Amino acid sequence: MSPTSRYPVPPGGIIGILGGGQLGRMLALAGANVGLKCHIYSDAADAPAFDVAAECTFGRYDDQRLLAAFARNVDAITFEFENVPSGTIEMLARERPTHPSALALAITQDRLVEKNFLSRIGVATTAYAALDASKSGHPEVNRNLLPAVLKTRRFGYDGKGQWTIRTIADLELVLPRLKNVPAILERWVDFAFECSVIAARGGDGIFAAYDPPENIHGEHILRSSRVPAPLTSAQSQEAKAIAARIAEGLDYVGVLAVEFFVTREGGLLVNEIAPRVHNSGHWTLEACLVSQFEQHLRAIAGWPLGYPARHSNAVMENLIGVEAEDWQTLARQTGALHLYGKREIRPGRKMGHVTRISPLSAPNE
Ligand code: AMP
């Protein structure tokens, strides 16, 4: 236990992490590799990260007393999911170096605020409009956006809180189900494929991006990520440059993920920003010298960032729901098998993943 914060956090120091899912678990494992201890704070008694963390606190994310005690026991603080109240991050930041900032979290927690931020810094997104269910929106604005996806502004993940809207009649059907929850209408993008950039920005402003993977979703849940993505090297550079502009604009410290639609004309539209390590970056564990998890901890701890280049191509496949029951077959194969230790299998629940690597291929031109 450290009575005052040590920064940069030295080996043996403690990183506090809010959230105890598989991302927290892989952060704690990566921390152990470089001599950093992780203290997981989660509101789930059976959080997967509790199994591997040096210290654990089970509590609510708005329990001020418990959060203050947690902060006193760590050297620096971060989070592994974006639904932490930004007020909690603000409060913790008064006690210990806490990254990403409450402001970066607040911007990325709300799809409308996030898209307005992107427009302000000159980053392209699909066309969108705020939808206020109580005022039933503006029919003309809505019609111009069709076909569209209706999304709740906050607390959506893995396709939860999303509806496909083809006609104004579809919209009228869905609006009452929103029950006045603020939402956004986004024009449907007929994309060629999706990709993401996982990147880190250090406290010194240094930026390091991994190569973008192509991401394949099924029912709005990530199924697999493959590097390299079928991007030209100019597109890949552009995607990294956009991620750098976003990180700069948010004065960001830590790892972030920027998800893109690649249009049929070859353009890049940002879909969303995740202020944390990301499922589409799991392949960095096997295909890079420094994984996204270690990279994030380095940034949070005030260490120099690691080298993000790939030494291999990689394909990561998620094990969703009952797919994880096949672990014996998967364990016989050549891929790296990761199981998150979740006690209960549920449909749509991410239970683990497998990464297969192969020798580097020549870059696309
Ligand atoms: P999101 O929760 O915004 O990341 O959306 C999850 C997935 O739904 C995306 O990765 C896309 O596959 C699909 N999706 C979301 N928004 C759109 C859109 N405007 N146009 C087409 N597909 C979308």
mmCIF file of C-alpha atoms and ligand atoms in Angstrom:
data_model
loop_
_atom_site.group_PDB
_atom_site.id
_atom_site.type_symbol
_atom_site.label_atom_id
_atom_site.label_comp_id
_atom_site.label_asym_id
_atom_site.label_seq_id
_atom_site.Cartn_x
_atom_site.Cartn_y
_atom_site.Cartn_z
ATOM 1 C CA MET A 1 0.000 0.000 0.000
ATOM 2 C CA SER A 2 1.269 3.424 -0.902
ATOM 3 C CA PRO A 3 0.300 6.363 1.336
ATOM 4 C CA THR A 4 1.082 8.847 -1.455
ATOM 5 C CA SER A 5 1.158 8.381 -5.188
ATOM 6 C CA ARG A 6 4.451 7.532 -6.899
ATOM 7 C CA TYR A 7 4.660 8.867 -10.443
ATOM 8 C CA PRO A 8 5.950 7.626 -12.832
ATOM 9 C CA VAL A 9 4.677 4.500 -11.118
ATOM 10 C CA PRO A 10 7.778 2.361 -10.420
ATOM 11 C CA PRO A 11 7.888 -1.427 -10.799
ATOM 12 C CA GLY A 12 6.104 -2.793 -7.747
ATOM 13 C CA GLY A 13 3.659 0.142 -7.863
ATOM 14 C CA ILE A 14 -0.091 -0.303 -8.050
ATOM 15 C CA ILE A 15 -2.435 0.641 -10.897
ATOM 16 C CA GLY A 16 -6.095 0.921 -9.900
ATOM 17 C CA ILE A 17 -8.537 -0.246 -12.575
ATOM 18 C CA LEU A 18 -12.275 0.403 -12.513
ATOM 19 C CA GLY A 19 -14.058 -2.532 -14.119
ATOM 20 C CA GLY A 20 -13.376 -6.230 -13.800
ATOM 21 C CA GLY A 21 -14.276 -7.812 -17.134
ATOM 22 C CA GLN A 22 -11.940 -9.579 -19.546
ATOM 23 C CA LEU A 23 -10.229 -6.284 -20.430
ATOM 24 C CA GLY A 24 -9.378 -5.676 -16.768
ATOM 25 C CA ARG A 25 -8.218 -9.273 -16.504
ATOM 26 C CA MET A 26 -5.851 -8.942 -19.481
ATOM 27 C CA LEU A 27 -4.600 -5.575 -18.162
ATOM 28 C CA ALA A 28 -3.804 -7.168 -14.798
ATOM 29 C CA LEU A 29 -1.967 -10.054 -16.493
ATOM 30 C CA ALA A 30 0.047 -7.615 -18.645
ATOM 31 C CA GLY A 31 0.844 -5.546 -15.557
ATOM 32 C CA ALA A 32 2.246 -8.584 -13.779
ATOM 33 C CA ASN A 33 4.626 -9.117 -16.734
ATOM 34 C CA VAL A 34 6.265 -5.735 -16.170
ATOM 35 C CA GLY A 35 6.163 -5.753 -12.376
ATOM 36 C CA LEU A 36 3.088 -3.546 -11.968
ATOM 37 C CA LYS A 37 0.373 -4.704 -9.600
ATOM 38 C CA CYS A 38 -3.252 -4.114 -10.494
ATOM 39 C CA HIS A 39 -6.019 -3.374 -8.016
ATOM 40 C CA ILE A 40 -9.383 -4.134 -9.624
ATOM 41 C CA TYR A 41 -12.505 -2.283 -8.475
ATOM 42 C CA SER A 42 -15.720 -3.886 -9.763
ATOM 43 C CA ASP A 43 -19.403 -3.969 -8.912
ATOM 44 C CA ALA A 44 -19.616 -7.648 -9.920
ATOM 45 C CA ALA A 45 -18.802 -10.128 -7.157
ATOM 46 C CA ASP A 46 -17.569 -12.688 -9.701
ATOM 47 C CA ALA A 47 -15.625 -10.272 -11.938
ATOM 48 C CA PRO A 48 -13.228 -12.253 -14.216
ATOM 49 C CA ALA A 49 -10.381 -9.864 -13.356
ATOM 50 C CA PHE A 50 -10.603 -10.645 -9.621
ATOM 51 C CA ASP A 51 -9.055 -14.088 -10.332
ATOM 52 C CA VAL A 52 -5.750 -12.583 -11.486
ATOM 53 C CA ALA A 53 -5.465 -9.204 -9.724
ATOM 54 C CA ALA A 54 -3.029 -8.385 -6.916
ATOM 55 C CA GLU A 55 -5.827 -6.625 -5.009
ATOM 56 C CA CYS A 56 -9.607 -6.430 -5.398
ATOM 57 C CA THR A 57 -12.433 -4.191 -4.233
ATOM 58 C CA PHE A 58 -16.079 -5.162 -4.728
ATOM 59 C CA GLY A 59 -18.241 -2.040 -4.680
ATOM 60 C CA ARG A 60 -20.495 0.341 -6.540
ATOM 61 C CA TYR A 61 -19.040 2.927 -8.931
ATOM 62 C CA ASP A 62 -20.694 5.730 -6.966
ATOM 63 C CA ASP A 63 -19.673 4.643 -3.466
ATOM 64 C CA GLN A 64 -17.592 7.725 -2.585
ATOM 65 C CA ARG A 65 -16.172 6.311 0.627
ATOM 66 C CA LEU A 66 -15.021 3.040 -0.924
ATOM 67 C CA LEU A 67 -13.679 4.815 -4.023
ATOM 68 C CA ALA A 68 -11.663 7.206 -1.825
ATOM 69 C CA ALA A 69 -10.135 4.264 0.063
ATOM 70 C CA PHE A 70 -9.346 2.549 -3.269
ATOM 71 C CA ALA A 71 -7.642 5.731 -4.560
ATOM 72 C CA ARG A 72 -5.472 5.995 -1.439
ATOM 73 C CA ASN A 73 -4.224 2.444 -1.992
ATOM 74 C CA VAL A 74 -3.028 2.880 -5.593
ATOM 75 C CA ASP A 75 -0.488 5.023 -7.466
ATOM 76 C CA ALA A 76 -2.453 5.768 -10.641
ATOM 77 C CA ILE A 77 -5.951 4.996 -11.864
ATOM 78 C CA THR A 78 -7.636 3.969 -15.104
ATOM 79 C CA PHE A 79 -10.809 2.195 -16.258
ATOM 80 C CA GLU A 80 -11.595 -0.686 -18.599
ATOM 81 C CA PHE A 81 -15.185 0.146 -19.600
ATOM 82 C CA GLU A 82 -16.771 3.421 -20.603
ATOM 83 C CA ASN A 83 -19.907 3.331 -18.510
ATOM 84 C CA VAL A 84 -18.111 4.483 -15.357
ATOM 85 C CA PRO A 85 -19.764 7.754 -14.238
ATOM 86 C CA SER A 86 -17.464 10.574 -15.420
ATOM 87 C CA GLY A 87 -18.069 12.265 -12.009
ATOM 88 C CA THR A 88 -16.347 9.255 -10.409
ATOM 89 C CA ILE A 89 -13.286 9.791 -12.616
ATOM 90 C CA GLU A 90 -13.317 13.513 -11.761
ATOM 91 C CA MET A 91 -13.373 12.690 -8.049
ATOM 92 C CA LEU A 92 -10.601 10.059 -8.343
ATOM 93 C CA ALA A 93 -8.449 12.458 -10.395
ATOM 94 C CA ARG A 94 -8.301 14.781 -7.376
ATOM 95 C CA GLU A 95 -6.626 11.947 -5.427
ATOM 96 C CA ARG A 96 -4.367 10.229 -7.971
ATOM 97 C CA PRO A 97 -3.143 10.595 -11.584
ATOM 98 C CA THR A 98 -6.222 9.275 -13.450
ATOM 99 C CA HIS A 99 -6.363 8.630 -17.206
ATOM 100 C CA PRO A 100 -8.121 8.914 -19.616
ATOM 101 C CA SER A 101 -9.555 12.158 -18.226
ATOM 102 C CA ALA A 102 -13.143 12.670 -17.098
ATOM 103 C CA LEU A 103 -13.595 15.001 -20.078
ATOM 104 C CA ALA A 104 -12.348 12.440 -22.630
ATOM 105 C CA LEU A 105 -14.651 9.873 -21.001
ATOM 106 C CA ALA A 106 -17.655 12.224 -21.011
ATOM 107 C CA ILE A 107 -17.163 13.024 -24.720
ATOM 108 C CA THR A 108 -16.890 9.378 -25.754
ATOM 109 C CA GLN A 109 -19.788 8.241 -23.535
ATOM 110 C CA ASP A 110 -22.346 10.144 -25.575
ATOM 111 C CA ARG A 111 -22.656 9.369 -29.290
ATOM 112 C CA LEU A 112 -23.976 12.842 -30.111
ATOM 113 C CA VAL A 113 -21.304 14.727 -28.140
ATOM 114 C CA GLU A 114 -18.682 12.416 -29.683
ATOM 115 C CA LYS A 115 -19.867 13.059 -33.262
ATOM 116 C CA ASN A 116 -20.047 16.821 -32.630
ATOM 117 C CA PHE A 117 -16.468 16.660 -31.302
ATOM 118 C CA LEU A 118 -15.344 14.762 -34.420
ATOM 119 C CA SER A 119 -17.029 17.321 -36.705
ATOM 120 C CA ARG A 120 -15.334 20.132 -34.762
ATOM 121 C CA ILE A 121 -11.856 18.672 -35.303
ATOM 122 C CA GLY A 122 -12.586 17.976 -38.976
ATOM 123 C CA VAL A 123 -12.972 14.180 -38.839
ATOM 124 C CA ALA A 124 -15.585 12.675 -41.171
ATOM 125 C CA THR A 125 -18.496 10.596 -39.853
ATOM 126 C CA THR A 126 -21.758 9.461 -41.419
ATOM 127 C CA ALA A 127 -24.538 12.090 -41.443
ATOM 128 C CA TYR A 128 -26.426 12.199 -38.134
ATOM 129 C CA ALA A 129 -29.052 14.080 -36.185
ATOM 130 C CA ALA A 130 -30.069 14.192 -32.541
ATOM 131 C CA LEU A 131 -33.395 12.559 -31.918
ATOM 132 C CA ASP A 132 -35.468 13.799 -29.055
ATOM 133 C CA ALA A 133 -38.260 11.255 -28.608
ATOM 134 C CA SER A 134 -40.386 13.685 -26.611
ATOM 135 C CA LYS A 135 -40.460 16.077 -29.609
ATOM 136 C CA SER A 136 -40.647 13.101 -32.069
ATOM 137 C CA GLY A 137 -37.692 14.559 -33.995
ATOM 138 C CA HIS A 138 -37.883 16.651 -37.153
ATOM 139 C CA PRO A 139 -39.496 14.545 -39.915
ATOM 140 C CA GLU A 140 -37.615 16.228 -42.786
ATOM 141 C CA VAL A 141 -34.219 15.801 -41.125
ATOM 142 C CA ASN A 142 -35.100 12.204 -40.364
ATOM 143 C CA ARG A 143 -36.273 11.422 -43.919
ATOM 144 C CA ASN A 144 -32.997 12.736 -45.380
ATOM 145 C CA LEU A 145 -31.051 10.330 -43.204
ATOM 146 C CA LEU A 146 -32.883 7.156 -44.229
ATOM 147 C CA PRO A 147 -32.024 4.329 -44.295
ATOM 148 C CA ALA A 148 -30.524 4.829 -40.872
ATOM 149 C CA VAL A 149 -29.540 3.291 -37.556
ATOM 150 C CA LEU A 150 -31.198 4.623 -34.436
ATOM 151 C CA LYS A 151 -28.915 4.417 -31.407
ATOM 152 C CA THR A 152 -29.332 5.491 -27.810
ATOM 153 C CA ARG A 153 -26.804 8.233 -27.102
ATOM 154 C CA ARG A 154 -25.438 6.530 -23.992
ATOM 155 C CA PHE A 155 -24.877 3.057 -22.539
ATOM 156 C CA GLY A 156 -25.042 1.122 -25.806
ATOM 157 C CA TYR A 157 -22.564 -1.672 -26.502
ATOM 158 C CA ASP A 158 -22.431 -4.742 -28.750
ATOM 159 C CA GLY A 159 -25.490 -3.477 -30.649
ATOM 160 C CA LYS A 160 -27.634 -2.999 -27.542
ATOM 161 C CA GLY A 161 -29.864 0.056 -27.904
ATOM 162 C CA GLN A 162 -29.747 0.033 -31.756
ATOM 163 C CA TRP A 163 -32.505 -0.299 -34.364
ATOM 164 C CA THR A 164 -32.386 -0.324 -38.161
ATOM 165 C CA ILE A 165 -34.754 2.308 -39.557
ATOM 166 C CA ARG A 166 -35.766 2.046 -43.235
ATOM 167 C CA THR A 167 -38.878 4.199 -43.267
ATOM 168 C CA ILE A 168 -40.484 6.971 -41.233
ATOM 169 C CA ALA A 169 -43.030 4.329 -40.176
ATOM 170 C CA ASP A 170 -40.166 2.240 -38.660
ATOM 171 C CA LEU A 171 -39.080 5.329 -36.775
ATOM 172 C CA GLU A 172 -42.542 5.939 -35.409
ATOM 173 C CA LEU A 173 -42.709 2.340 -34.211
ATOM 174 C CA VAL A 174 -39.377 2.521 -32.380
ATOM 175 C CA LEU A 175 -39.717 5.993 -30.826
ATOM 176 C CA PRO A 176 -42.220 4.992 -28.099
ATOM 177 C CA ARG A 177 -39.924 2.095 -27.099
ATOM 178 C CA LEU A 178 -37.165 4.616 -26.429
ATOM 179 C CA LYS A 179 -39.215 6.011 -23.528
ATOM 180 C CA ASN A 180 -37.653 9.481 -23.885
ATOM 181 C CA VAL A 181 -34.090 8.151 -23.719
ATOM 182 C CA PRO A 182 -31.963 10.596 -25.796
ATOM 183 C CA ALA A 183 -30.994 9.047 -29.126
ATOM 184 C CA ILE A 184 -29.203 9.765 -32.371
ATOM 185 C CA LEU A 185 -30.169 8.846 -35.920
ATOM 186 C CA GLU A 186 -27.214 7.934 -38.156
ATOM 187 C CA ARG A 187 -27.359 7.430 -41.899
ATOM 188 C CA TRP A 188 -26.750 3.806 -42.841
ATOM 189 C CA VAL A 189 -23.269 3.343 -44.314
ATOM 190 C CA ASP A 190 -23.031 0.824 -47.144
ATOM 191 C CA PHE A 191 -19.441 0.086 -46.187
ATOM 192 C CA ALA A 192 -16.950 -2.172 -47.985
ATOM 193 C CA PHE A 193 -15.628 -3.308 -44.595
ATOM 194 C CA GLU A 194 -14.857 -2.071 -41.086
ATOM 195 C CA CYS A 195 -11.478 -1.494 -39.486
ATOM 196 C CA SER A 196 -10.110 0.095 -36.333
ATOM 197 C CA VAL A 197 -6.979 1.776 -35.083
ATOM 198 C CA ILE A 198 -5.744 0.875 -31.625
ATOM 199 C CA ALA A 199 -3.336 3.559 -30.506
ATOM 200 C CA ALA A 200 -1.739 5.025 -27.413
ATOM 201 C CA ARG A 201 -0.809 8.530 -26.376
ATOM 202 C CA GLY A 202 1.603 9.028 -23.518
ATOM 203 C CA GLY A 203 1.535 11.830 -20.946
ATOM 204 C CA ASP A 204 4.397 13.416 -22.958
ATOM 205 C CA GLY A 205 2.151 13.583 -26.065
ATOM 206 C CA ILE A 206 4.007 10.790 -27.876
ATOM 207 C CA PHE A 207 1.637 8.788 -30.068
ATOM 208 C CA ALA A 208 1.993 5.144 -31.165
ATOM 209 C CA ALA A 209 -0.524 3.287 -33.336
ATOM 210 C CA TYR A 210 -0.821 -0.403 -34.142
ATOM 211 C CA ASP A 211 -1.609 -1.469 -37.707
ATOM 212 C CA PRO A 212 -5.375 -1.366 -38.329
ATOM 213 C CA PRO A 213 -7.204 -4.716 -38.304
ATOM 214 C CA GLU A 214 -10.251 -5.469 -40.445
ATOM 215 C CA ASN A 215 -13.171 -6.210 -38.131
ATOM 216 C CA ILE A 216 -16.073 -8.508 -38.910
ATOM 217 C CA HIS A 217 -19.259 -8.114 -36.877
ATOM 218 C CA GLY A 218 -22.257 -10.427 -36.614
ATOM 219 C CA GLU A 219 -25.427 -9.127 -34.976
ATOM 220 C CA HIS A 220 -23.446 -6.011 -33.988
ATOM 221 C CA ILE A 221 -20.932 -8.083 -31.967
ATOM 222 C CA LEU A 222 -17.295 -8.317 -33.036
ATOM 223 C CA ARG A 223 -16.681 -11.823 -34.423
ATOM 224 C CA SER A 224 -13.132 -11.504 -35.699
ATOM 225 C CA SER A 225 -10.250 -9.131 -36.391
ATOM 226 C CA ARG A 226 -7.582 -9.687 -39.031
ATOM 227 C CA VAL A 227 -4.297 -7.856 -39.609
ATOM 228 C CA PRO A 228 -3.358 -6.599 -42.063
ATOM 229 C CA ALA A 229 -6.719 -5.158 -43.163
ATOM 230 C CA PRO A 230 -7.189 -4.887 -46.948
ATOM 231 C CA LEU A 231 -6.238 -1.184 -46.831
ATOM 232 C CA THR A 232 -3.646 0.515 -49.038
ATOM 233 C CA SER A 233 -0.669 1.864 -47.110
ATOM 234 C CA ALA A 234 -2.022 5.396 -47.763
ATOM 235 C CA GLN A 235 -5.389 4.455 -46.195
ATOM 236 C CA SER A 236 -3.666 2.814 -43.269
ATOM 237 C CA GLN A 237 -1.547 5.953 -42.695
ATOM 238 C CA GLU A 238 -4.655 8.113 -42.971
ATOM 239 C CA ALA A 239 -6.517 5.999 -40.400
ATOM 240 C CA LYS A 240 -3.584 6.330 -37.978
ATOM 241 C CA ALA A 241 -3.386 10.086 -38.623
ATOM 242 C CA ILE A 242 -7.108 10.441 -37.811
ATOM 243 C CA ALA A 243 -6.591 8.492 -34.572
ATOM 244 C CA ALA A 244 -3.684 10.822 -33.720
ATOM 245 C CA ARG A 245 -5.846 13.903 -34.332
ATOM 246 C CA ILE A 246 -8.558 12.467 -32.064
ATOM 247 C CA ALA A 247 -6.088 11.600 -29.293
ATOM 248 C CA GLU A 248 -4.597 15.089 -29.515
ATOM 249 C CA GLY A 249 -8.043 16.726 -29.522
ATOM 250 C CA LEU A 250 -9.035 14.806 -26.380
ATOM 251 C CA ASP A 251 -5.639 15.488 -24.734
ATOM 252 C CA TYR A 252 -5.773 11.753 -24.257
ATOM 253 C CA VAL A 253 -3.477 9.568 -22.151
ATOM 254 C CA GLY A 254 -3.754 5.795 -22.532
ATOM 255 C CA VAL A 255 -4.913 3.404 -25.251
ATOM 256 C CA LEU A 256 -7.947 4.250 -27.334
ATOM 257 C CA ALA A 257 -9.700 2.523 -30.220
ATOM 258 C CA VAL A 258 -11.123 4.361 -33.213
ATOM 259 C CA GLU A 259 -13.607 2.308 -35.242
ATOM 260 C CA PHE A 260 -13.981 3.111 -38.942
ATOM 261 C CA PHE A 261 -16.254 2.304 -41.846
ATOM 262 C CA VAL A 262 -14.273 1.986 -45.090
ATOM 263 C CA THR A 263 -16.602 3.120 -47.867
ATOM 264 C CA ARG A 264 -16.801 1.498 -51.301
ATOM 265 C CA GLU A 265 -15.040 4.596 -52.670
ATOM 266 C CA GLY A 266 -12.164 4.042 -50.232
ATOM 267 C CA GLY A 267 -13.045 6.837 -47.778
ATOM 268 C CA LEU A 268 -12.768 6.531 -43.990
ATOM 269 C CA LEU A 269 -15.689 7.469 -41.724
ATOM 270 C CA VAL A 270 -15.283 7.232 -37.969
ATOM 271 C CA ASN A 271 -18.060 5.174 -36.372
ATOM 272 C CA GLU A 272 -17.035 5.503 -32.749
ATOM 273 C CA ILE A 273 -14.237 5.974 -30.245
ATOM 274 C CA ALA A 274 -13.671 3.605 -27.331
ATOM 275 C CA PRO A 275 -11.666 5.253 -24.512
ATOM 276 C CA ARG A 276 -9.981 2.012 -23.486
ATOM 277 C CA VAL A 277 -8.243 -1.128 -24.668
ATOM 278 C CA HIS A 278 -10.415 -2.839 -27.262
ATOM 279 C CA ASN A 279 -11.539 -6.272 -28.425
ATOM 280 C CA SER A 280 -10.172 -5.560 -31.937
ATOM 281 C CA GLY A 281 -6.691 -5.159 -30.402
ATOM 282 C CA HIS A 282 -6.436 -8.544 -28.660
ATOM 283 C CA TRP A 283 -4.208 -9.877 -31.472
ATOM 284 C CA THR A 284 -1.441 -7.517 -30.258
ATOM 285 C CA LEU A 285 -0.799 -10.024 -27.441
ATOM 286 C CA GLU A 286 0.645 -12.514 -29.951
ATOM 287 C CA ALA A 287 1.643 -10.385 -32.968
ATOM 288 C CA CYS A 288 3.492 -7.461 -31.319
ATOM 289 C CA LEU A 289 6.326 -7.154 -28.807
ATOM 290 C CA VAL A 290 4.211 -4.858 -26.614
ATOM 291 C CA SER A 291 0.482 -5.627 -26.411
ATOM 292 C CA GLN A 292 -2.279 -3.024 -26.191
ATOM 293 C CA PHE A 293 -2.668 -3.997 -22.508
ATOM 294 C CA GLU A 294 0.962 -3.341 -21.591
ATOM 295 C CA GLN A 295 0.907 -0.208 -23.756
ATOM 296 C CA HIS A 296 -2.073 1.161 -21.832
ATOM 297 C CA LEU A 297 -0.429 0.483 -18.477
ATOM 298 C CA ARG A 298 2.798 2.121 -19.690
ATOM 299 C CA ALA A 299 0.859 5.274 -20.620
ATOM 300 C CA ILE A 300 -1.093 5.334 -17.342
ATOM 301 C CA ALA A 301 2.031 4.683 -15.267
ATOM 302 C CA GLY A 302 3.958 7.481 -17.020
ATOM 303 C CA TRP A 303 6.393 5.064 -18.689
ATOM 304 C CA PRO A 304 7.738 5.422 -22.232
ATOM 305 C CA LEU A 305 5.397 3.799 -24.773
ATOM 306 C CA GLY A 306 6.425 0.486 -26.327
ATOM 307 C CA TYR A 307 7.154 -0.241 -29.980
ATOM 308 C CA PRO A 308 3.827 -1.003 -31.721
ATOM 309 C CA ALA A 309 5.073 -2.728 -34.905
ATOM 310 C CA ARG A 310 3.811 -6.197 -35.784
ATOM 311 C CA HIS A 311 6.146 -9.152 -36.225
ATOM 312 C CA SER A 312 3.336 -11.356 -37.595
ATOM 313 C CA ASN A 313 0.011 -11.312 -39.355
ATOM 314 C CA ALA A 314 -2.850 -12.347 -37.100
ATOM 315 C CA VAL A 315 -6.466 -13.442 -37.021
ATOM 316 C CA MET A 316 -8.386 -13.158 -33.746
ATOM 317 C CA GLU A 317 -11.717 -14.908 -33.342
ATOM 318 C CA ASN A 318 -14.038 -14.308 -30.436
ATOM 319 C CA LEU A 319 -15.608 -17.232 -28.601
ATOM 320 C CA ILE A 320 -19.150 -16.118 -27.994
ATOM 321 C CA GLY A 321 -21.643 -17.968 -25.785
ATOM 322 C CA VAL A 322 -21.593 -21.751 -26.285
ATOM 323 C CA GLU A 323 -18.637 -21.537 -28.716
ATOM 324 C CA ALA A 324 -16.391 -21.644 -25.643
ATOM 325 C CA GLU A 325 -17.701 -25.147 -24.848
ATOM 326 C CA ASP A 326 -15.447 -26.325 -27.681
ATOM 327 C CA TRP A 327 -12.345 -25.509 -25.634
ATOM 328 C CA GLN A 328 -10.918 -29.030 -25.844
ATOM 329 C CA THR A 329 -10.929 -28.985 -29.660
ATOM 330 C CA LEU A 330 -9.540 -25.435 -29.690
ATOM 331 C CA ALA A 331 -6.818 -26.366 -27.213
ATOM 332 C CA ARG A 332 -5.628 -29.075 -29.650
ATOM 333 C CA GLN A 333 -5.186 -26.502 -32.434
ATOM 334 C CA THR A 334 -2.236 -24.182 -33.018
ATOM 335 C CA GLY A 335 -3.862 -20.876 -32.002
ATOM 336 C CA ALA A 336 -3.379 -19.088 -28.700
ATOM 337 C CA LEU A 337 -6.473 -19.838 -26.614
ATOM 338 C CA HIS A 338 -7.705 -17.261 -24.116
ATOM 339 C CA LEU A 339 -10.594 -18.079 -21.781
ATOM 340 C CA TYR A 340 -11.862 -15.357 -19.496
ATOM 341 C CA GLY A 341 -12.938 -17.538 -16.571
ATOM 342 C CA LYS A 342 -16.584 -16.420 -16.729
ATOM 343 C CA ARG A 343 -18.660 -18.793 -14.642
ATOM 344 C CA GLU A 344 -21.838 -18.621 -16.695
ATOM 345 C CA ILE A 345 -22.230 -19.034 -20.465
ATOM 346 C CA ARG A 346 -24.924 -16.716 -21.883
ATOM 347 C CA PRO A 347 -25.925 -16.067 -25.513
ATOM 348 C CA GLY A 348 -23.908 -13.147 -26.902
ATOM 349 C CA ARG A 349 -21.477 -13.174 -23.948
ATOM 350 C CA LYS A 350 -17.782 -12.936 -24.832
ATOM 351 C CA MET A 351 -16.264 -16.017 -23.147
ATOM 352 C CA GLY A 352 -12.791 -16.031 -24.714
ATOM 353 C CA HIS A 353 -10.894 -15.675 -27.963
ATOM 354 C CA VAL A 354 -8.367 -17.477 -30.141
ATOM 355 C CA THR A 355 -5.531 -15.798 -32.050
ATOM 356 C CA ARG A 356 -3.677 -17.473 -34.893
ATOM 357 C CA ILE A 357 -0.536 -15.872 -36.313
ATOM 358 C CA SER A 358 1.327 -16.319 -39.612
ATOM 359 C CA PRO A 359 4.449 -14.754 -41.168
ATOM 360 C CA LEU A 360 4.221 -11.065 -42.179
ATOM 361 C CA SER A 361 2.929 -10.406 -45.675
ATOM 362 C CA ALA A 362 4.079 -7.527 -47.898
ATOM 363 C CA PRO A 363 2.083 -4.312 -47.308
ATOM 364 C CA ASN A 364 -0.779 -3.487 -49.736
ATOM 365 C CA GLU A 365 -0.069 -0.656 -52.156
HETATM 366 P P1 AMP B 1 -21.601 0.524 -32.801
HETATM 367 O O1 AMP B 1 -22.242 0.097 -31.533
HETATM 368 O O2 AMP B 1 -21.897 1.928 -33.180
HETATM 369 O O3 AMP B 1 -20.129 0.205 -32.833
HETATM 370 O O4 AMP B 1 -22.243 -0.404 -33.943
HETATM 371 C C1 AMP B 1 -22.003 -1.799 -33.977
HETATM 372 C C2 AMP B 1 -21.962 -2.275 -35.425
HETATM 373 O O5 AMP B 1 -23.229 -2.008 -36.075
HETATM 374 C C3 AMP B 1 -20.936 -1.557 -36.285
HETATM 375 O O6 AMP B 1 -19.650 -2.078 -36.096
HETATM 376 C C4 AMP B 1 -21.516 -1.814 -37.673
HETATM 377 O O7 AMP B 1 -21.255 -3.137 -38.106
HETATM 378 C C5 AMP B 1 -23.023 -1.654 -37.434
HETATM 379 N N1 AMP B 1 -23.383 -0.226 -37.642
HETATM 380 C C6 AMP B 1 -23.452 0.723 -36.679
HETATM 381 N N2 AMP B 1 -23.767 1.932 -37.200
HETATM 382 C C7 AMP B 1 -23.909 1.757 -38.525
HETATM 383 C C8 AMP B 1 -24.202 2.628 -39.638
HETATM 384 N N3 AMP B 1 -24.463 3.942 -39.459
HETATM 385 N N4 AMP B 1 -24.223 2.079 -40.879
HETATM 386 C C9 AMP B 1 -23.992 0.757 -41.068
HETATM 387 N N5 AMP B 1 -23.701 -0.110 -40.071
HETATM 388 C C10 AMP B 1 -23.656 0.365 -38.814
#
